[in-house]
Amino acid sequence: MKKLNRSLSLTSAVAISIGGMLGSGIFVLPGIAAAKTGSSIWLAYLLAAVCILPAALSKSELATAMPSSGGTYVYIERTFGPIFGTIAGIGLWLSLLLKSSFALVGFGAYLTVLVSIDEGFTKYVALFFLFVILLLNIFGVKKVGKVQIIIVTISLLSLSTILIFGIPNVNQELLEPVFSNGNLGLVSTIAFVYISYAGVTKIAAIAGEIKNPSVNLPRAMMLSLVIMSIIYVSVAFVLVGNIPMNILGKDIKPIYTISNLLGGTYVGYAAALVGVITLVSMANSGVLAASRFPFAMAMDKLLPDFMSKIHSKYLTPVVTIILTCVVMGLVILFLDVEKIAKLASAFMVMMFVSVNASVIILRETATQWYNPPYKSPFYPYIQLFGIITGIALLILLGPLPLGAIALITVLGFLIYLRFGKKTARIGVLRKYGHRPALYLLYKKKRREKLNGKNGVKLNADFLDGEILDDAGVVVPLLGNETSPEMLVEIGAALNNKEKLQVANITEVPNQTFLEAMVDENPRINSLARRFSRLGQSKNIPIDFESLVTHNISDTIYELSDQTHCDWLVFGWNGRARTGILIHNPIGWLMTHINSNFALFKDKGVRHIGKVLIALRPGRNDKKVIEVADRICQFYGANFSLLRVVNEDISETELSNLETTSKELLSNTKSKAELLVMKSNDSIETIAITSASYDLLILGAPQKDSWTSVLFGTGKDRFTENAACSVLRLTIRNN
């Protein structure tokens, strides 16, 4: 397989990222935005940068995990599935073409300074240059991309010059009022100028071509965001401090106006020329990027096949380039400048909200293939901040953008039903969705039907041997177990049948061919040797297989179904539930598989001689006692049943509890005792008591409240505070 040429340095990456932001956001937008909030426009730009920061950090993480994946569309499609991928692809396409249309409208305004053209014809001039851009993109003029670095340099030097001469001339009187429309005006302006920073994440689409992307990609995004924030804030301040608001508020060529004011006619002409070059370059790169989204969707079978057609000679996606430019032409003709900017911002906000959500879902599901070298700091708070502020900004943009988003959502769903429904891909959220998420986002189907379409059958080509069909216990190994041998021992202790199936499962992304991952590796050989030795020393019939899959949950489901097992035994990190509408793979399986579950939290104990059973408050589970007794017989251990009661419990209630508990212990074959402790802190009591034991066995918790289901509670506190290893049992009522 050919590797990407990692030739882009940090400096080049910063230049590309700045190039994605430098354009209409400063050459066209400030005047219109200033009319909405007054001289506080500089503050709106600053706060917009703060709101965009979570998306930049999230996209840095996603891009280092999937450096050759091609950007936001693929991140969202892989996380949420083809339905949301279709909606996201359309949203990204529209946001980029709208931003490019906005640049061309501004380009026309700057051109009128250099060429004698009536302002009423600027739209038609913009259409002419759009046609030129169309031809450039079809014929694949590669040198245009190299020229962009020069254009970025010229633009930065021009804006720096304006700052040098403009800041000393700021008129304090022009800075009043600071908030012409109050706090609401400021916040709505933040949403309006949000699109100015959209290009900060553009570099993520070519992350695979950056030297040392895990370090340089986040640095490039942060440096470019800081640089452009300083430029936007400073230039906006100079504009409102030098140009009266009654002029600035209607001006879509403010850089020309301030240059003409500070330096005279010829300086103004020079600024207009820089504006023309910068904006047409931005529009060209926007068409280049936007046209690739419908092309990628067509390649993924989410749009008609003819849209994936490429030019026979120039190898460019000619159909999607033409489609993009036609829609841009309609936007330029029929939408005013403010509506274009609002719609572009709205679609970009929606995409960045989805990017932040993608990081949360991919991290919380602990999907095996997601292992980014760079991880966003302050997780998940920075992502939650990005999601909440994004939703607030969408609301503040008004009914038109919200209506457009709703329309695109419906359109994307209909397109998916028409073209993408047959795709076999499903997103991580669909694989590991929490019940509320599945209910809200997908219509729940019968398991048999789901398996028929998306299930992962255990293909013999991807196995070392054959899966048993009569194993009592299946132990899936996902690669993060502290001691696989100890986990298998627990499985053997639970086993009522003769055989035990151990399966090492490796999950790879959909784009990776399973055949490429079948070859044995040292870790698999090591596990096979260790389990063989364990089986001989403990007289346990262990069958060990290794397999690769695109979907861990469906594969484990098939393992459970094919082996007809009674128990699935997993290594566990102690997480009770992840919340935010998602589970990790174990959580997903617990809602879909009929087998009993044992989750083992290994804390390094290697000899089990004393077992402590702590039933959850209010629970009397006879089956848990029976299973615990079986485990104790396997290890030759004795156990204690711990009941923690409130300190103010009545004597009658205490007597009834003791009687009931002794009845639970009456039929056990292992040596057992009852411990009753009075305490109002059951977690601390169990933690202190567990120090005298080797294994703590817990029953499943009671049903979660809707609050805990939606937002999660992090770790299981009983498990986290225990001083010994923990086994949590979930026993189905058959």
XYZ file of C-alpha atoms in Angstrom:
734
model
C 0.000 0.000 0.000
C 1.411 3.423 -0.932
C 1.926 5.870 1.893
C 1.039 9.534 1.671
C 3.914 11.888 1.012
C 4.224 13.790 4.292
C 5.866 16.866 2.830
C 3.962 19.749 4.430
C 5.852 21.549 7.190
C 4.252 23.365 10.115
C 4.757 26.695 8.323
C 3.032 25.436 5.164
C 0.175 24.005 7.217
C -0.308 27.349 8.986
C -0.287 29.154 5.615
C -2.945 26.834 4.201
C -5.105 27.233 7.308
C -4.794 31.039 7.239
C -5.554 30.963 3.518
C -8.814 29.190 4.318
C -9.868 32.055 6.609
C -8.429 35.090 4.841
C -11.039 36.426 2.463
C -14.661 37.505 2.749
C -14.536 37.343 6.562
C -12.393 40.487 6.655
C -12.707 41.983 3.162
C -16.538 41.937 2.974
C -18.220 41.008 6.260
C -17.096 43.597 8.896
C -19.263 46.453 7.675
C -22.501 44.444 7.588
C -21.669 42.918 10.970
C -20.869 46.305 12.525
C -24.356 47.512 11.597
C -25.761 44.773 13.855
C -23.803 45.520 17.037
C -21.901 48.819 16.736
C -18.230 49.288 17.607
C -18.281 46.035 19.603
C -17.801 44.196 16.301
C -14.189 43.507 17.386
C -15.537 41.728 20.479
C -17.896 39.654 18.299
C -14.917 38.445 16.248
C -13.000 37.580 19.429
C -15.878 35.613 20.966
C -16.510 33.835 17.651
C -12.907 32.603 17.802
C -13.558 31.257 21.307
C -16.671 29.446 20.025
C -14.732 27.919 17.125
C -11.913 26.666 19.394
C -13.686 23.403 20.443
C -14.244 22.449 16.805
C -10.580 23.120 15.991
C -9.423 20.911 18.869
C -11.955 18.199 18.027
C -11.069 18.205 14.367
C -7.375 18.006 15.228
C -8.086 14.843 17.179
C -10.265 13.338 14.447
C -7.754 14.156 11.726
C -4.844 12.518 13.573
C -6.985 9.410 14.102
C -7.994 9.330 10.418
C -5.225 11.269 8.631
C -6.143 10.118 5.135
C -9.920 10.113 5.482
C -10.645 13.406 3.737
C -12.306 15.568 6.354
C -15.505 16.386 8.167
C -17.889 14.427 5.949
C -16.116 11.141 6.630
C -15.784 11.821 10.373
C -19.508 12.406 10.690
C -20.450 9.553 8.336
C -18.297 7.071 10.208
C -19.592 8.251 13.600
C -23.301 8.747 12.924
C -23.789 6.522 9.892
C -24.808 7.061 6.248
C -28.023 8.967 7.045
C -26.194 11.689 8.922
C -23.289 11.378 6.526
C -25.630 12.292 3.680
C -27.030 15.265 5.586
C -23.533 16.360 6.622
C -22.177 16.053 3.104
C -24.931 18.300 1.744
C -24.486 20.750 4.632
C -20.734 20.993 4.117
C -21.172 21.389 0.375
C -23.664 24.227 0.848
C -21.616 26.009 3.526
C -18.542 26.095 1.294
C -20.353 27.119 -1.865
C -22.252 29.821 0.060
C -19.004 31.166 1.487
C -17.486 31.145 -2.008
C -20.565 32.903 -3.405
C -20.215 35.514 -0.672
C -16.579 36.022 -1.693
C -17.555 36.531 -5.345
C -20.191 39.124 -4.429
C -17.507 41.005 -2.480
C -15.094 40.520 -5.358
C -17.549 42.294 -7.662
C -17.774 45.233 -5.262
C -13.969 45.628 -5.108
C -13.735 45.303 -8.885
C -15.982 48.346 -9.358
C -13.229 50.444 -7.776
C -10.717 49.366 -10.425
C -13.015 49.134 -13.437
C -15.867 51.435 -14.336
C -18.851 49.152 -13.763
C -22.281 50.074 -12.539
C -22.920 48.489 -9.148
C -26.087 46.916 -10.521
C -23.950 44.753 -12.811
C -21.570 43.456 -10.133
C -23.558 40.244 -9.819
C -23.100 39.532 -13.510
C -19.381 40.249 -13.249
C -19.268 37.774 -10.371
C -21.046 35.230 -12.585
C -18.478 35.733 -15.347
C -15.594 35.044 -12.991
C -17.506 32.095 -11.566
C -17.491 30.656 -15.088
C -13.712 31.230 -15.277
C -13.338 29.421 -11.923
C -15.469 26.587 -13.303
C -13.070 26.148 -16.220
C -10.012 26.351 -13.951
C -11.368 23.594 -11.739
C -12.363 21.324 -14.617
C -9.018 21.696 -16.363
C -7.187 21.182 -13.084
C -4.867 24.178 -13.114
C -2.539 23.065 -10.303
C -0.386 26.200 -10.211
C -3.289 28.224 -8.855
C -2.860 26.415 -5.526
C 0.829 27.413 -5.337
C -0.016 31.039 -6.058
C -2.329 31.076 -3.033
C 0.604 31.221 -0.592
C 1.813 34.378 -2.332
C -1.692 35.850 -2.199
C -1.970 35.095 1.526
C 1.362 36.834 2.148
C 0.321 39.934 0.180
C -3.025 40.093 2.016
C -1.407 39.794 5.444
C 1.110 42.531 4.621
C -1.688 44.800 3.371
C -3.801 44.288 6.475
C -0.766 44.823 8.715
C -0.093 48.131 6.990
C -3.684 49.207 7.616
C -3.235 48.419 11.313
C 0.037 50.356 11.566
C -1.540 53.524 10.182
C -5.101 52.984 11.360
C -4.694 52.383 15.096
C -3.123 55.819 15.826
C -5.990 57.513 13.946
C -8.839 55.840 15.876
C -11.473 58.438 16.796
C -12.952 57.746 20.226
C -16.225 59.439 19.254
C -16.785 56.903 16.473
C -16.580 54.075 19.021
C -19.896 55.124 20.530
C -22.255 53.421 20.995
C -20.375 50.225 21.822
C -23.519 48.084 21.722
C -25.986 49.569 19.270
C -28.443 46.668 19.732
C -27.606 45.535 23.252
C -26.263 42.169 24.342
C -28.578 40.286 21.985
C -27.174 42.222 19.045
C -23.631 41.258 20.063
C -24.458 37.568 20.447
C -26.323 37.386 17.137
C -23.334 39.081 15.475
C -21.047 36.383 16.907
C -23.172 33.850 15.040
C -23.076 36.035 11.928
C -19.251 36.295 11.763
C -18.714 32.636 12.731
C -18.181 31.689 9.088
C -15.055 33.888 9.042
C -13.147 31.226 10.970
C -14.471 28.197 9.092
C -11.215 27.754 7.201
C -9.254 27.057 10.383
C -10.081 23.347 10.086
C -9.498 23.167 6.328
C -5.998 21.767 6.827
C -7.514 18.663 8.503
C -8.641 17.373 5.094
C -4.993 16.872 4.078
C -3.692 15.800 7.486
C -2.048 12.764 5.914
C 0.350 15.022 4.005
C 1.664 16.898 7.056
C 4.961 16.033 8.687
C 4.366 14.620 12.180
C 0.599 15.363 12.058
C -0.062 14.466 15.702
C 2.060 17.482 16.688
C 1.996 19.837 13.711
C -1.705 19.616 12.849
C -3.006 20.907 16.209
C -0.237 23.508 16.281
C -1.116 24.697 12.779
C -4.781 25.078 13.693
C -4.071 26.876 16.966
C -1.437 29.188 15.475
C -3.601 30.110 12.499
C -6.613 30.673 14.767
C -4.581 32.971 17.047
C -3.075 34.886 14.108
C -6.405 35.370 12.349
C -8.170 36.272 15.597
C -5.641 39.069 16.156
C -6.078 40.273 12.577
C -9.888 40.136 12.623
C -10.174 41.831 16.017
C -7.597 44.531 15.227
C -8.872 45.345 11.736
C -12.479 45.454 12.954
C -11.451 47.869 15.723
C -9.606 50.097 13.217
C -12.615 50.091 10.871
C -15.151 51.206 13.498
C -12.645 53.724 14.894
C -12.044 55.431 11.550
C -15.230 55.075 9.463
C -18.588 56.522 10.599
C -21.149 53.796 11.233
C -23.665 55.235 8.760
C -21.087 54.569 6.004
C -19.486 51.381 7.348
C -22.808 49.643 8.014
C -23.643 49.605 4.289
C -20.140 48.952 2.978
C -19.189 45.558 1.502
C -15.689 46.740 0.537
C -14.488 48.160 3.888
C -10.780 47.419 3.319
C -10.822 49.677 0.261
C -12.683 52.374 2.194
C -10.235 52.435 5.131
C -7.214 52.296 2.793
C -8.557 55.184 0.707
C -9.263 57.155 3.892
C -5.818 56.611 5.407
C -3.577 56.654 2.325
C -5.445 58.328 -0.466
C -6.664 57.258 -3.894
C -3.748 55.109 -5.042
C -3.444 53.270 -1.749
C -7.179 52.610 -2.036
C -6.685 51.213 -5.540
C -3.913 48.939 -4.255
C -6.177 47.666 -1.468
C -8.978 47.067 -3.983
C -6.570 45.053 -6.153
C -5.547 42.955 -3.144
C -9.235 42.442 -2.354
C -9.982 41.308 -5.904
C -7.100 38.834 -5.956
C -7.774 37.480 -2.460
C -11.507 37.018 -2.940
C -11.312 35.358 -6.346
C -8.590 33.056 -5.018
C -10.778 32.186 -2.047
C -13.758 31.495 -4.313
C -11.610 29.234 -6.497
C -10.334 27.181 -3.548
C -13.912 27.054 -2.198
C -15.210 25.514 -5.437
C -12.292 23.075 -5.396
C -13.177 21.905 -1.854
C -16.975 22.072 -2.143
C -17.182 20.014 -5.327
C -15.384 17.129 -3.611
C -18.170 16.518 -1.097
C -20.888 15.374 -3.546
C -18.170 13.505 -5.446
C -17.157 11.603 -2.278
C -20.829 10.932 -1.468
C -21.396 9.520 -4.950
C -18.353 7.282 -4.498
C -19.921 6.102 -1.231
C -23.192 5.323 -3.088
C -25.072 8.083 -1.263
C -25.705 10.048 -4.492
C -26.309 8.966 -8.100
C -23.383 7.201 -9.775
C -23.111 9.763 -12.576
C -21.956 12.351 -9.993
C -18.789 10.313 -9.437
C -17.810 10.723 -13.086
C -14.361 12.221 -13.681
C -13.000 13.945 -16.772
C -11.210 11.431 -19.002
C -8.259 13.732 -19.634
C -7.982 16.054 -16.641
C -9.201 13.537 -14.019
C -11.365 16.125 -12.240
C -14.936 15.505 -10.935
C -16.537 17.438 -13.742
C -20.203 16.786 -12.841
C -19.922 17.947 -9.233
C -17.829 20.972 -10.231
C -20.534 22.065 -12.686
C -23.297 21.391 -10.143
C -21.460 23.424 -7.480
C -20.934 26.383 -9.795
C -24.559 26.318 -11.036
C -25.872 26.478 -7.466
C -23.388 29.265 -6.675
C -24.682 31.186 -9.666
C -28.266 30.906 -8.395
C -27.180 32.053 -4.932
C -25.385 35.102 -6.350
C -28.425 36.053 -8.470
C -31.238 35.559 -5.976
C -29.856 36.003 -2.440
C -28.637 39.237 -0.882
C -25.273 39.463 0.862
C -26.596 39.171 4.414
C -28.704 36.072 3.700
C -25.747 34.354 2.032
C -23.539 35.031 5.072
C -26.218 33.843 7.507
C -26.841 30.596 5.661
C -23.114 29.903 5.297
C -22.592 30.447 9.038
C -25.597 28.291 9.942
C -24.446 25.278 7.934
C -20.902 25.588 9.282
C -22.120 25.852 12.885
C -24.205 22.704 12.353
C -21.181 20.828 11.019
C -18.932 21.930 13.881
C -21.541 20.879 16.437
C -21.501 17.457 14.761
C -17.682 17.351 14.853
C -17.671 17.978 18.613
C -20.322 15.311 19.105
C -18.278 12.877 16.988
C -15.329 13.106 19.356
C -17.549 12.362 22.349
C -19.156 9.369 20.653
C -15.892 7.905 19.342
C -14.166 8.275 22.704
C -17.028 7.015 24.826
C -17.750 3.984 22.685
C -14.062 3.063 22.990
C -14.199 1.689 19.446
C -10.916 -0.133 18.846
C -9.802 1.547 15.639
C -10.156 5.052 17.089
C -6.747 5.737 18.601
C -5.758 9.352 17.836
C -2.127 10.300 18.577
C -3.394 13.747 19.576
C -6.267 14.052 22.040
C -8.188 17.222 22.699
C -7.520 18.715 26.152
C -10.281 19.355 28.695
C -12.415 16.527 27.311
C -15.455 16.394 27.335
C -16.038 19.913 28.648
C -14.533 21.672 25.644
C -16.715 19.578 23.292
C -19.855 20.173 25.357
C -19.085 23.900 25.332
C -18.791 23.776 21.534
C -22.082 21.902 21.184
C -24.023 24.188 23.552
C -22.669 27.436 22.100
C -23.209 26.114 18.580
C -26.870 25.368 19.235
C -27.317 28.796 20.840
C -25.723 30.505 17.831
C -27.964 28.589 15.438
C -31.032 29.833 17.286
C -29.758 33.425 17.255
C -29.202 33.381 13.490
C -32.962 33.471 13.088
C -35.720 31.487 11.366
C -34.316 31.518 7.814
C -31.106 29.556 8.571
C -32.983 27.205 10.913
C -35.565 26.561 8.215
C -32.794 25.930 5.676
C -31.151 23.408 8.022
C -34.476 21.633 8.534
C -34.989 21.541 4.760
C -31.494 20.124 4.168
C -32.085 17.503 6.863
C -35.276 16.348 5.142
C -33.603 16.458 1.727
C -30.614 14.459 3.009
C -32.912 11.863 4.523
C -34.860 11.495 1.256
C -31.630 11.202 -0.746
C -30.437 8.509 1.651
C -33.699 6.592 1.229
C -33.360 6.802 -2.541
C -29.638 6.086 -3.000
C -27.936 5.153 0.255
C -30.344 2.773 1.964
C -28.664 -0.272 0.437
C -25.256 0.565 1.840
C -23.938 -1.960 4.336
C -22.085 0.641 6.396
C -23.363 1.708 9.788
C -21.988 4.366 12.093
C -20.399 3.909 15.482
C -23.475 5.410 17.151
C -25.699 2.828 15.463
C -23.403 0.039 16.631
C -23.131 1.145 20.225
C -26.099 3.457 20.707
C -27.701 3.797 24.091
C -31.404 2.927 24.045
C -32.615 6.558 24.052
C -30.274 7.350 21.141
C -31.449 4.355 19.167
C -35.033 5.293 19.853
C -34.512 8.918 18.864
C -32.256 8.369 15.863
C -33.183 5.008 14.443
C -36.351 2.995 14.293
C -35.635 -0.140 16.304
C -35.956 -3.293 14.202
C -36.142 -6.911 15.119
C -32.718 -8.302 15.811
C -33.109 -10.951 13.136
C -33.783 -8.344 10.486
C -30.841 -6.244 11.607
C -28.527 -9.234 11.422
C -29.779 -10.046 7.961
C -28.719 -6.607 6.700
C -25.838 -5.487 8.867
C -24.807 -8.493 10.891
C -21.262 -9.767 10.792
C -21.214 -13.475 10.003
C -18.109 -15.242 11.254
C -16.329 -15.866 7.973
C -13.913 -18.786 8.299
C -11.360 -16.844 6.235
C -10.925 -14.420 9.109
C -10.486 -17.100 11.833
C -7.514 -19.148 12.935
C -9.763 -22.193 13.393
C -13.457 -22.777 14.024
C -15.777 -21.313 16.628
C -17.334 -23.837 19.002
C -21.080 -24.349 18.815
C -21.533 -25.644 22.375
C -19.419 -23.421 24.617
C -20.943 -22.504 27.972
C -18.919 -19.302 28.285
C -17.506 -16.926 25.662
C -14.647 -14.610 26.678
C -14.134 -11.882 24.028
C -10.721 -10.210 24.326
C -10.713 -6.634 23.043
C -7.043 -5.863 23.654
C -7.309 -3.789 26.826
C -7.434 -6.569 29.437
C -5.057 -6.326 32.413
C -4.645 -10.102 32.610
C -6.348 -12.224 29.925
C -5.523 -15.397 31.904
C -7.377 -14.162 34.986
C -10.370 -13.216 32.844
C -10.442 -16.697 31.317
C -10.202 -18.237 34.788
C -13.299 -16.269 35.827
C -15.035 -17.560 32.692
C -14.090 -21.130 33.638
C -15.457 -20.589 37.149
C -18.799 -19.516 35.672
C -18.950 -22.338 33.137
C -21.648 -24.993 33.505
C -20.730 -26.741 30.264
C -17.635 -28.576 29.193
C -16.092 -26.093 26.780
C -14.995 -22.463 27.008
C -14.522 -20.206 23.956
C -11.941 -17.411 24.016
C -11.941 -15.031 21.030
C -9.427 -12.262 20.465
C -11.282 -9.647 18.388
C -9.632 -6.838 16.436
C -11.902 -4.123 15.038
C -10.749 -2.167 11.992
C -12.416 0.724 10.105
C -14.783 -0.010 7.231
C -12.189 1.159 4.730
C -9.695 -1.545 5.794
C -9.959 -4.930 4.089
C -10.336 -7.702 6.649
C -8.106 -9.984 4.600
C -5.218 -7.587 5.130
C -5.422 -8.068 8.905
C -5.708 -11.862 9.091
C -1.988 -12.602 9.345
C -0.841 -13.824 12.728
C 1.102 -11.452 14.937
C 3.300 -11.974 18.013
C 0.548 -10.972 20.431
C -1.838 -13.625 19.076
C 0.874 -16.274 19.257
C 1.645 -15.245 22.814
C -2.002 -15.467 23.859
C -2.359 -18.902 22.269
C 0.681 -20.168 24.166
C -0.489 -18.703 27.499
C -4.009 -20.109 27.214
C -2.658 -23.519 26.278
C -0.546 -23.520 29.411
C -3.457 -22.260 31.528
C -5.746 -24.988 30.182
C -3.216 -27.684 31.022
C -2.435 -26.397 34.529
C -6.068 -25.792 35.535
C -7.563 -28.643 33.504
C -9.784 -26.183 31.601
C -10.796 -27.053 27.994
C -10.084 -23.711 26.299
C -10.604 -23.076 22.586
C -8.780 -19.917 21.489
C -9.457 -18.157 18.176
C -8.547 -14.751 16.773
C -10.611 -12.781 14.287
C -10.888 -9.342 12.725
C -14.083 -7.435 12.115
C -15.582 -4.121 11.120
C -18.090 -4.329 13.963
C -17.223 -5.639 17.426
C -20.762 -5.646 18.783
C -22.286 -7.611 15.910
C -19.358 -10.038 15.948
C -19.791 -10.726 19.652
C -23.511 -11.111 19.056
C -22.737 -13.756 16.434
C -20.291 -15.452 18.808
C -22.966 -15.600 21.484
C -25.561 -16.873 19.043
C -23.310 -19.444 17.338
C -21.927 -20.910 20.574
C -25.323 -20.894 22.376
C -23.406 -19.702 25.434
C -24.831 -18.995 28.883
C -22.289 -16.305 29.786
C -20.287 -13.570 28.132
C -17.306 -12.488 30.246
C -15.561 -9.169 29.598
C -12.688 -7.234 31.052
C -14.034 -3.955 32.428
C -12.727 -0.518 33.300
C -15.439 0.083 35.883
C -17.470 2.507 33.802
C -21.101 2.325 34.812
C -22.541 4.110 31.808
C -21.205 6.711 29.461
C -24.372 8.691 28.995
C -24.757 11.431 26.363
C -27.058 8.962 24.584
C -24.304 6.398 24.003
C -22.743 3.325 25.560
C -19.429 1.654 24.998
C -19.639 -1.697 23.116
C -20.284 -3.576 26.358
C -23.217 -1.298 27.117
C -24.650 -1.850 23.638
C -24.388 -5.615 24.003
C -26.076 -5.547 27.400
C -29.174 -4.094 25.742
C -29.264 -6.561 22.838
C -27.936 -9.986 23.892
C -29.848 -12.553 25.897
C -26.764 -14.176 27.465
C -25.808 -13.526 31.071
C -23.023 -10.980 31.508
C -20.011 -10.904 33.799
C -17.879 -7.756 33.853
C -14.523 -8.272 35.568
C -12.507 -5.362 36.956
C -9.010 -6.758 37.495
C -7.082 -5.094 40.325
C -4.109 -7.427 40.282
C -5.303 -10.132 42.683
C -3.977 -13.498 41.489
C -5.278 -15.889 44.174
C -8.939 -15.957 45.164
C -9.502 -17.435 48.605
C -12.067 -15.068 50.114
C -15.066 -13.640 48.261
C -17.332 -10.794 49.343
C -20.848 -10.545 47.907
C -22.498 -7.134 48.162
C -26.008 -7.042 46.772
C -27.156 -3.603 45.718
C -29.350 -1.783 48.240
C -32.879 -3.103 48.034
C -31.901 -6.206 46.037
C -32.375 -9.884 47.001
C -30.968 -11.832 44.103
C -30.925 -15.574 44.701
C -29.288 -16.209 41.329
C -26.317 -14.016 42.210
C -25.736 -16.126 45.329
C -25.915 -19.325 43.271
C -23.364 -18.035 40.766
C -21.084 -16.771 43.538
C -21.270 -20.183 45.207
C -20.187 -21.830 41.942
C -17.198 -19.463 41.660
C -16.181 -20.216 45.247
C -16.352 -23.960 44.567
C -14.072 -23.506 41.539
C -11.454 -21.673 43.611
C -12.030 -23.564 46.877
C -12.897 -20.240 48.483
C -15.369 -19.171 51.146
C -17.569 -16.122 50.926
C -19.372 -13.515 52.971
C -22.689 -11.910 52.120
C -22.520 -8.259 53.116
C -25.720 -6.331 53.798
C -25.277 -2.608 54.484
C -28.276 -1.049 56.229
C -29.093 2.481 57.345
C -28.092 3.340 60.881
C -31.684 4.178 61.822
C -33.101 0.820 60.666
C -35.718 -0.625 63.028
C -35.121 -3.910 64.862
C -38.020 -5.519 62.985
C -36.607 -4.550 59.584
C -33.147 -5.721 60.632
C -34.505 -9.066 61.823
C -36.415 -9.592 58.569
C -33.313 -8.768 56.530
C -31.173 -11.223 58.468
C -33.781 -13.958 58.055
C -34.086 -13.369 54.324
C -30.311 -13.265 53.892
C -29.772 -16.512 55.800
C -32.361 -18.192 53.577
C -30.300 -17.108 50.562
C -27.251 -18.799 52.085
C -28.985 -21.963 53.261
C -28.383 -24.005 50.096
C -24.819 -22.953 49.312
C -22.117 -25.610 49.100
C -19.257 -23.267 49.926
C -18.548 -22.008 53.418
C -20.608 -18.842 53.812
C -21.306 -16.201 56.452
C -23.574 -13.166 56.772
C -22.182 -9.706 57.556
C -24.654 -6.954 58.471
C -23.203 -3.470 58.891
C -24.963 -0.265 59.836
C -23.850 2.700 57.786
C -25.339 5.573 55.833
C -22.473 5.373 53.337
C -22.676 1.979 51.648
C -19.895 2.792 49.170
C -17.330 3.570 51.869
C -18.398 0.568 53.966
C -18.031 -1.848 51.057
C -14.689 -0.306 50.118
C -13.296 -0.713 53.653
C -14.625 -4.256 53.993
C -13.296 -5.330 50.569
C -9.724 -4.834 51.786
C -10.029 -8.197 53.604
C -11.157 -10.055 50.472
C -9.796 -11.075 47.076
C -12.936 -10.699 44.962
C -16.017 -8.489 45.326
C -19.130 -9.751 43.512
C -21.873 -7.241 42.721
C -25.285 -7.726 41.196
C -26.470 -5.504 38.371
C -27.605 -2.012 39.420
C -31.220 -1.012 39.423
C -32.614 0.629 36.310
C -31.126 4.003 35.536
C -33.130 7.180 35.797
C -33.621 9.175 32.608
C -31.132 11.747 33.907
C -28.379 9.190 34.403
C -29.193 7.482 31.111
C -28.886 10.716 29.161
C -25.925 12.261 30.931
C -24.152 9.325 32.553
C -22.535 8.970 35.951
C -19.013 8.029 34.962
C -17.512 5.189 36.974
C -19.347 2.626 39.087
C -18.418 3.984 42.520
C -18.660 0.595 44.236
C -16.129 -0.770 41.758
C -13.813 2.236 41.807
C -13.522 2.279 45.594
C -13.143 -1.465 46.099
C -9.722 -2.617 47.327
C -9.934 -5.970 45.529
C -10.930 -7.227 42.081
C -14.612 -6.823 41.201
C -17.037 -9.032 39.268
C -20.352 -7.468 38.299
C -23.027 -9.952 37.272
C -26.019 -9.274 35.051
C -28.300 -12.306 35.004
C -31.130 -12.484 32.508
C -34.589 -13.571 33.563
C -35.242 -16.379 31.074
